[in-house]
């Protein structure tokens, strides 16, 4: 079976979840590149990979500290998917650069910080026949799973609209990162 070559961009807190998720499918995907402008975070991500997955030889990624260079070398590295675990304000620009190279994108939420940027992301991906996926991990939330089961049992009758809001507070220090 052919493996998908993945580049992980952004080595902050959420990157570990992506590394763990990719490692669950060693026959289908491998991390071939990691990128972060912060050398310390880049080194920490590599150490995390090596300590957690030392028995998995497919975790030997090339390290980049510049996204532009990663994009320029993407064809050479045969990267098929870029996972954007970067700050929200970068998602649109990084998606457009990847899509222009024909690379599929998985981005953390929010997809974009403006409606216009989100529309540009979708348009450029459609134009270049790239897939764009925005992470929505709350679909696994136990409350939402309970609601899903009740919907499948037709407990609420015929529905024409469902709206779900998730409210949480993050301290300013989270955004200052």
PDB file of C-alpha atoms in Angstrom:
ATOM      1  CA  UNK A   1       0.000   0.000   0.000  1.00  0.00           C
ATOM      2  CA  UNK A   2       1.249   3.475  -0.866  1.00  0.00           C
ATOM      3  CA  UNK A   3       1.955   5.808   2.053  1.00  0.00           C
ATOM      4  CA  UNK A   4       0.947   9.460   2.111  1.00  0.00           C
ATOM      5  CA  UNK A   5       3.864  11.806   2.764  1.00  0.00           C
ATOM      6  CA  UNK A   6       2.881  14.376   5.379  1.00  0.00           C
ATOM      7  CA  UNK A   7       4.538  17.647   6.376  1.00  0.00           C
ATOM      8  CA  UNK A   8       3.686  18.964   9.846  1.00  0.00           C
ATOM      9  CA  UNK A   9       3.923  22.752  10.046  1.00  0.00           C
ATOM     10  CA  UNK A  10       3.921  24.266  13.527  1.00  0.00           C
ATOM     11  CA  UNK A  11       5.352  22.428  16.514  1.00  0.00           C
ATOM     12  CA  UNK A  12       3.360  23.972  19.326  1.00  0.00           C
ATOM     13  CA  UNK A  13       1.094  22.213  21.773  1.00  0.00           C
ATOM     14  CA  UNK A  14      -1.385  20.728  19.282  1.00  0.00           C
ATOM     15  CA  UNK A  15       1.333  19.250  17.053  1.00  0.00           C
ATOM     16  CA  UNK A  16       1.716  16.280  19.404  1.00  0.00           C
ATOM     17  CA  UNK A  17      -1.894  15.293  18.749  1.00  0.00           C
ATOM     18  CA  UNK A  18      -1.234  15.298  15.010  1.00  0.00           C
ATOM     19  CA  UNK A  19       1.937  13.250  15.436  1.00  0.00           C
ATOM     20  CA  UNK A  20       0.033  10.719  17.531  1.00  0.00           C
ATOM     21  CA  UNK A  21      -2.838  10.553  15.025  1.00  0.00           C
ATOM     22  CA  UNK A  22      -0.526  10.015  12.057  1.00  0.00           C
ATOM     23  CA  UNK A  23       1.364   7.312  13.934  1.00  0.00           C
ATOM     24  CA  UNK A  24      -1.846   5.303  14.297  1.00  0.00           C
ATOM     25  CA  UNK A  25      -1.742   4.593  10.564  1.00  0.00           C
ATOM     26  CA  UNK A  26       1.854   3.571   9.777  1.00  0.00           C
ATOM     27  CA  UNK A  27       0.800   1.690   6.647  1.00  0.00           C
ATOM     28  CA  UNK A  28      -1.055   4.694   5.224  1.00  0.00           C
ATOM     29  CA  UNK A  29       0.952   7.785   6.228  1.00  0.00           C
ATOM     30  CA  UNK A  30       4.359   8.999   7.328  1.00  0.00           C
ATOM     31  CA  UNK A  31       5.733  12.336   8.448  1.00  0.00           C
ATOM     32  CA  UNK A  32       8.430  13.290   5.977  1.00  0.00           C
ATOM     33  CA  UNK A  33       8.917  16.916   7.057  1.00  0.00           C
ATOM     34  CA  UNK A  34       8.466  19.104  10.121  1.00  0.00           C
ATOM     35  CA  UNK A  35       8.563  22.883  10.002  1.00  0.00           C
ATOM     36  CA  UNK A  36       8.640  25.561  12.687  1.00  0.00           C
ATOM     37  CA  UNK A  37      10.405  28.918  12.812  1.00  0.00           C
ATOM     38  CA  UNK A  38      11.276  28.314  16.457  1.00  0.00           C
ATOM     39  CA  UNK A  39      14.303  25.989  16.644  1.00  0.00           C
ATOM     40  CA  UNK A  40      13.505  24.950  20.219  1.00  0.00           C
ATOM     41  CA  UNK A  41       9.976  23.812  19.305  1.00  0.00           C
ATOM     42  CA  UNK A  42      11.316  22.051  16.233  1.00  0.00           C
ATOM     43  CA  UNK A  43      13.853  20.145  18.356  1.00  0.00           C
ATOM     44  CA  UNK A  44      11.202  19.314  20.974  1.00  0.00           C
ATOM     45  CA  UNK A  45       8.880  17.911  18.314  1.00  0.00           C
ATOM     46  CA  UNK A  46      11.656  15.759  16.899  1.00  0.00           C
ATOM     47  CA  UNK A  47      12.539  14.492  20.399  1.00  0.00           C
ATOM     48  CA  UNK A  48       8.862  13.695  21.011  1.00  0.00           C
ATOM     49  CA  UNK A  49       8.726  11.692  17.808  1.00  0.00           C
ATOM     50  CA  UNK A  50      11.937   9.827  18.557  1.00  0.00           C
ATOM     51  CA  UNK A  51      11.031   9.014  22.166  1.00  0.00           C
ATOM     52  CA  UNK A  52       7.476   7.958  21.466  1.00  0.00           C
ATOM     53  CA  UNK A  53       7.957   6.255  18.140  1.00  0.00           C
ATOM     54  CA  UNK A  54      11.548   5.057  18.067  1.00  0.00           C
ATOM     55  CA  UNK A  55      10.402   1.624  16.915  1.00  0.00           C
ATOM     56  CA  UNK A  56       8.683   3.134  13.896  1.00  0.00           C
ATOM     57  CA  UNK A  57      11.359   3.758  11.313  1.00  0.00           C
ATOM     58  CA  UNK A  58       9.119   5.871   9.093  1.00  0.00           C
ATOM     59  CA  UNK A  59       9.481   8.794  11.515  1.00  0.00           C
ATOM     60  CA  UNK A  60      12.630  10.327  10.026  1.00  0.00           C
ATOM     61  CA  UNK A  61      11.408  13.741   8.927  1.00  0.00           C
ATOM     62  CA  UNK A  62      13.423  16.494   7.293  1.00  0.00           C
ATOM     63  CA  UNK A  63      13.467  19.606   9.492  1.00  0.00           C
ATOM     64  CA  UNK A  64      12.644  23.081   8.184  1.00  0.00           C
ATOM     65  CA  UNK A  65      12.621  26.423   9.962  1.00  0.00           C
ATOM     66  CA  UNK A  66      11.160  28.263   6.965  1.00  0.00           C
ATOM     67  CA  UNK A  67       7.778  27.416   5.429  1.00  0.00           C
ATOM     68  CA  UNK A  68       8.716  28.983   2.092  1.00  0.00           C
ATOM     69  CA  UNK A  69      11.673  26.603   1.753  1.00  0.00           C
ATOM     70  CA  UNK A  70       9.496  23.632   2.685  1.00  0.00           C
ATOM     71  CA  UNK A  71       7.007  24.603  -0.030  1.00  0.00           C
ATOM     72  CA  UNK A  72       9.793  25.010  -2.608  1.00  0.00           C
ATOM     73  CA  UNK A  73      11.068  21.499  -1.801  1.00  0.00           C
ATOM     74  CA  UNK A  74       7.640  19.868  -1.488  1.00  0.00           C
ATOM     75  CA  UNK A  75       7.713  18.243  -4.923  1.00  0.00           C
ATOM     76  CA  UNK A  76      11.199  16.856  -4.320  1.00  0.00           C
ATOM     77  CA  UNK A  77      10.052  15.429  -0.960  1.00  0.00           C
ATOM     78  CA  UNK A  78       6.827  14.179  -2.606  1.00  0.00           C
ATOM     79  CA  UNK A  79       4.699  15.818   0.107  1.00  0.00           C
ATOM     80  CA  UNK A  80       1.010  15.136  -0.473  1.00  0.00           C
ATOM     81  CA  UNK A  81      -0.483  16.628   2.684  1.00  0.00           C
ATOM     82  CA  UNK A  82       0.464  19.602   4.810  1.00  0.00           C
ATOM     83  CA  UNK A  83      -0.912  19.746   8.335  1.00  0.00           C
ATOM     84  CA  UNK A  84      -1.088  23.337   9.558  1.00  0.00           C
ATOM     85  CA  UNK A  85      -0.785  23.499  13.339  1.00  0.00           C
ATOM     86  CA  UNK A  86       0.280  27.132  13.181  1.00  0.00           C
ATOM     87  CA  UNK A  87      -1.295  30.254  14.705  1.00  0.00           C
ATOM     88  CA  UNK A  88      -4.705  31.090  13.219  1.00  0.00           C
ATOM     89  CA  UNK A  89      -3.579  34.181  11.340  1.00  0.00           C
ATOM     90  CA  UNK A  90      -1.217  32.137   9.136  1.00  0.00           C
ATOM     91  CA  UNK A  91      -3.657  29.472   7.907  1.00  0.00           C
ATOM     92  CA  UNK A  92      -4.916  31.352   4.860  1.00  0.00           C
ATOM     93  CA  UNK A  93      -1.535  32.360   3.448  1.00  0.00           C
ATOM     94  CA  UNK A  94      -0.007  28.950   4.157  1.00  0.00           C
ATOM     95  CA  UNK A  95      -2.966  27.146   2.583  1.00  0.00           C
ATOM     96  CA  UNK A  96      -2.742  29.251  -0.570  1.00  0.00           C
ATOM     97  CA  UNK A  97       1.001  28.566  -0.920  1.00  0.00           C
ATOM     98  CA  UNK A  98       0.483  24.814  -0.486  1.00  0.00           C
ATOM     99  CA  UNK A  99      -2.530  24.662  -2.820  1.00  0.00           C
ATOM    100  CA  UNK A 100      -0.596  26.498  -5.527  1.00  0.00           C
ATOM    101  CA  UNK A 101       1.851  23.574  -5.393  1.00  0.00           C
ATOM    102  CA  UNK A 102      -0.958  21.036  -5.609  1.00  0.00           C
ATOM    103  CA  UNK A 103      -0.647  19.891  -2.001  1.00  0.00           C
ATOM    104  CA  UNK A 104      -3.659  18.889   0.103  1.00  0.00           C
ATOM    105  CA  UNK A 105      -4.112  20.746   3.385  1.00  0.00           C
ATOM    106  CA  UNK A 106      -5.385  19.870   6.850  1.00  0.00           C
ATOM    107  CA  UNK A 107      -5.599  22.994   8.985  1.00  0.00           C
ATOM    108  CA  UNK A 108      -6.352  23.592  12.605  1.00  0.00           C
ATOM    109  CA  UNK A 109      -9.312  25.759  13.424  1.00  0.00           C
ATOM    110  CA  UNK A 110     -10.192  28.423  12.835  1.00  0.00           C
ATOM    111  CA  UNK A 111      -9.839  27.931   9.134  1.00  0.00           C
ATOM    112  CA  UNK A 112      -9.233  31.645   8.627  1.00  0.00           C
ATOM    113  CA  UNK A 113      -9.604  34.844  10.611  1.00  0.00           C
ATOM    114  CA  UNK A 114     -11.787  36.579   7.994  1.00  0.00           C
ATOM    115  CA  UNK A 115     -14.607  35.452   5.710  1.00  0.00           C
ATOM    116  CA  UNK A 116     -12.692  36.702   2.687  1.00  0.00           C
ATOM    117  CA  UNK A 117      -9.584  34.684   3.577  1.00  0.00           C
ATOM    118  CA  UNK A 118     -11.708  31.559   4.052  1.00  0.00           C
ATOM    119  CA  UNK A 119     -13.307  32.048   0.640  1.00  0.00           C
ATOM    120  CA  UNK A 120      -9.872  32.496  -0.966  1.00  0.00           C
ATOM    121  CA  UNK A 121      -8.694  29.255   0.636  1.00  0.00           C
ATOM    122  CA  UNK A 122     -11.635  27.304  -0.758  1.00  0.00           C
ATOM    123  CA  UNK A 123     -11.342  28.900  -4.210  1.00  0.00           C
ATOM    124  CA  UNK A 124      -7.606  28.221  -4.568  1.00  0.00           C
ATOM    125  CA  UNK A 125      -8.029  24.623  -3.421  1.00  0.00           C
ATOM    126  CA  UNK A 126     -10.851  24.063  -5.912  1.00  0.00           C
ATOM    127  CA  UNK A 127      -8.826  25.679  -8.693  1.00  0.00           C
ATOM    128  CA  UNK A 128      -5.807  23.457  -7.979  1.00  0.00           C
ATOM    129  CA  UNK A 129      -7.832  20.291  -7.247  1.00  0.00           C
ATOM    130  CA  UNK A 130      -6.564  20.160  -3.655  1.00  0.00           C
ATOM    131  CA  UNK A 131      -8.450  18.907  -0.655  1.00  0.00           C
ATOM    132  CA  UNK A 132      -8.890  21.222   2.317  1.00  0.00           C
ATOM    133  CA  UNK A 133      -9.864  19.801   5.700  1.00  0.00           C
ATOM    134  CA  UNK A 134     -10.430  21.848   8.859  1.00  0.00           C
ATOM    135  CA  UNK A 135      -9.959  19.981  12.146  1.00  0.00           C
ATOM    136  CA  UNK A 136     -13.145  19.697  14.179  1.00  0.00           C
ATOM    137  CA  UNK A 137     -12.254  17.330  16.991  1.00  0.00           C
ATOM    138  CA  UNK A 138     -15.394  18.171  18.994  1.00  0.00           C
ATOM    139  CA  UNK A 139     -17.315  15.677  16.872  1.00  0.00           C
ATOM    140  CA  UNK A 140     -15.862  13.075  19.253  1.00  0.00           C
ATOM    141  CA  UNK A 141     -17.101  14.950  22.332  1.00  0.00           C
ATOM    142  CA  UNK A 142     -19.212  12.583  24.473  1.00  0.00           C
ATOM    143  CA  UNK A 143     -22.189  14.962  24.538  1.00  0.00           C
ATOM    144  CA  UNK A 144     -22.171  15.312  20.764  1.00  0.00           C
ATOM    145  CA  UNK A 145     -21.862  11.547  20.373  1.00  0.00           C
ATOM    146  CA  UNK A 146     -24.933  11.125  22.589  1.00  0.00           C
ATOM    147  CA  UNK A 147     -26.877  13.606  20.448  1.00  0.00           C
ATOM    148  CA  UNK A 148     -25.737  11.781  17.292  1.00  0.00           C
ATOM    149  CA  UNK A 149     -27.028   8.455  18.655  1.00  0.00           C
ATOM    150  CA  UNK A 150     -30.385  10.021  19.487  1.00  0.00           C
ATOM    151  CA  UNK A 151     -30.598  11.517  15.992  1.00  0.00           C
ATOM    152  CA  UNK A 152     -29.864   8.102  14.472  1.00  0.00           C
ATOM    153  CA  UNK A 153     -32.705   6.656  16.563  1.00  0.00           C
ATOM    154  CA  UNK A 154     -34.979   9.406  15.152  1.00  0.00           C
ATOM    155  CA  UNK A 155     -35.757  10.555  18.696  1.00  0.00           C
ATOM    156  CA  UNK A 156     -36.384  14.159  17.645  1.00  0.00           C
ATOM    157  CA  UNK A 157     -38.465  13.526  14.541  1.00  0.00           C
ATOM    158  CA  UNK A 158     -37.783  15.286  11.263  1.00  0.00           C
ATOM    159  CA  UNK A 159     -35.221  18.065  11.688  1.00  0.00           C
ATOM    160  CA  UNK A 160     -34.487  20.828   9.233  1.00  0.00           C
ATOM    161  CA  UNK A 161     -31.751  22.702  11.100  1.00  0.00           C
ATOM    162  CA  UNK A 162     -29.292  21.964  13.881  1.00  0.00           C
ATOM    163  CA  UNK A 163     -26.998  24.540  15.415  1.00  0.00           C
ATOM    164  CA  UNK A 164     -24.301  23.706  17.941  1.00  0.00           C
ATOM    165  CA  UNK A 165     -22.269  26.217  19.910  1.00  0.00           C
ATOM    166  CA  UNK A 166     -19.267  25.366  22.029  1.00  0.00           C
ATOM    167  CA  UNK A 167     -18.262  28.082  24.441  1.00  0.00           C
ATOM    168  CA  UNK A 168     -14.950  28.194  26.215  1.00  0.00           C
ATOM    169  CA  UNK A 169     -12.636  30.821  27.517  1.00  0.00           C
ATOM    170  CA  UNK A 170      -8.949  31.069  26.798  1.00  0.00           C
ATOM    171  CA  UNK A 171      -6.770  33.457  28.783  1.00  0.00           C
ATOM    172  CA  UNK A 172      -4.959  36.248  26.938  1.00  0.00           C
ATOM    173  CA  UNK A 173      -1.656  34.369  27.450  1.00  0.00           C
ATOM    174  CA  UNK A 174      -2.954  31.689  25.038  1.00  0.00           C
ATOM    175  CA  UNK A 175      -3.325  34.266  22.264  1.00  0.00           C
ATOM    176  CA  UNK A 176      -0.098  36.031  23.142  1.00  0.00           C
ATOM    177  CA  UNK A 177       1.845  32.909  22.182  1.00  0.00           C
TER     178      UNK A 177
END
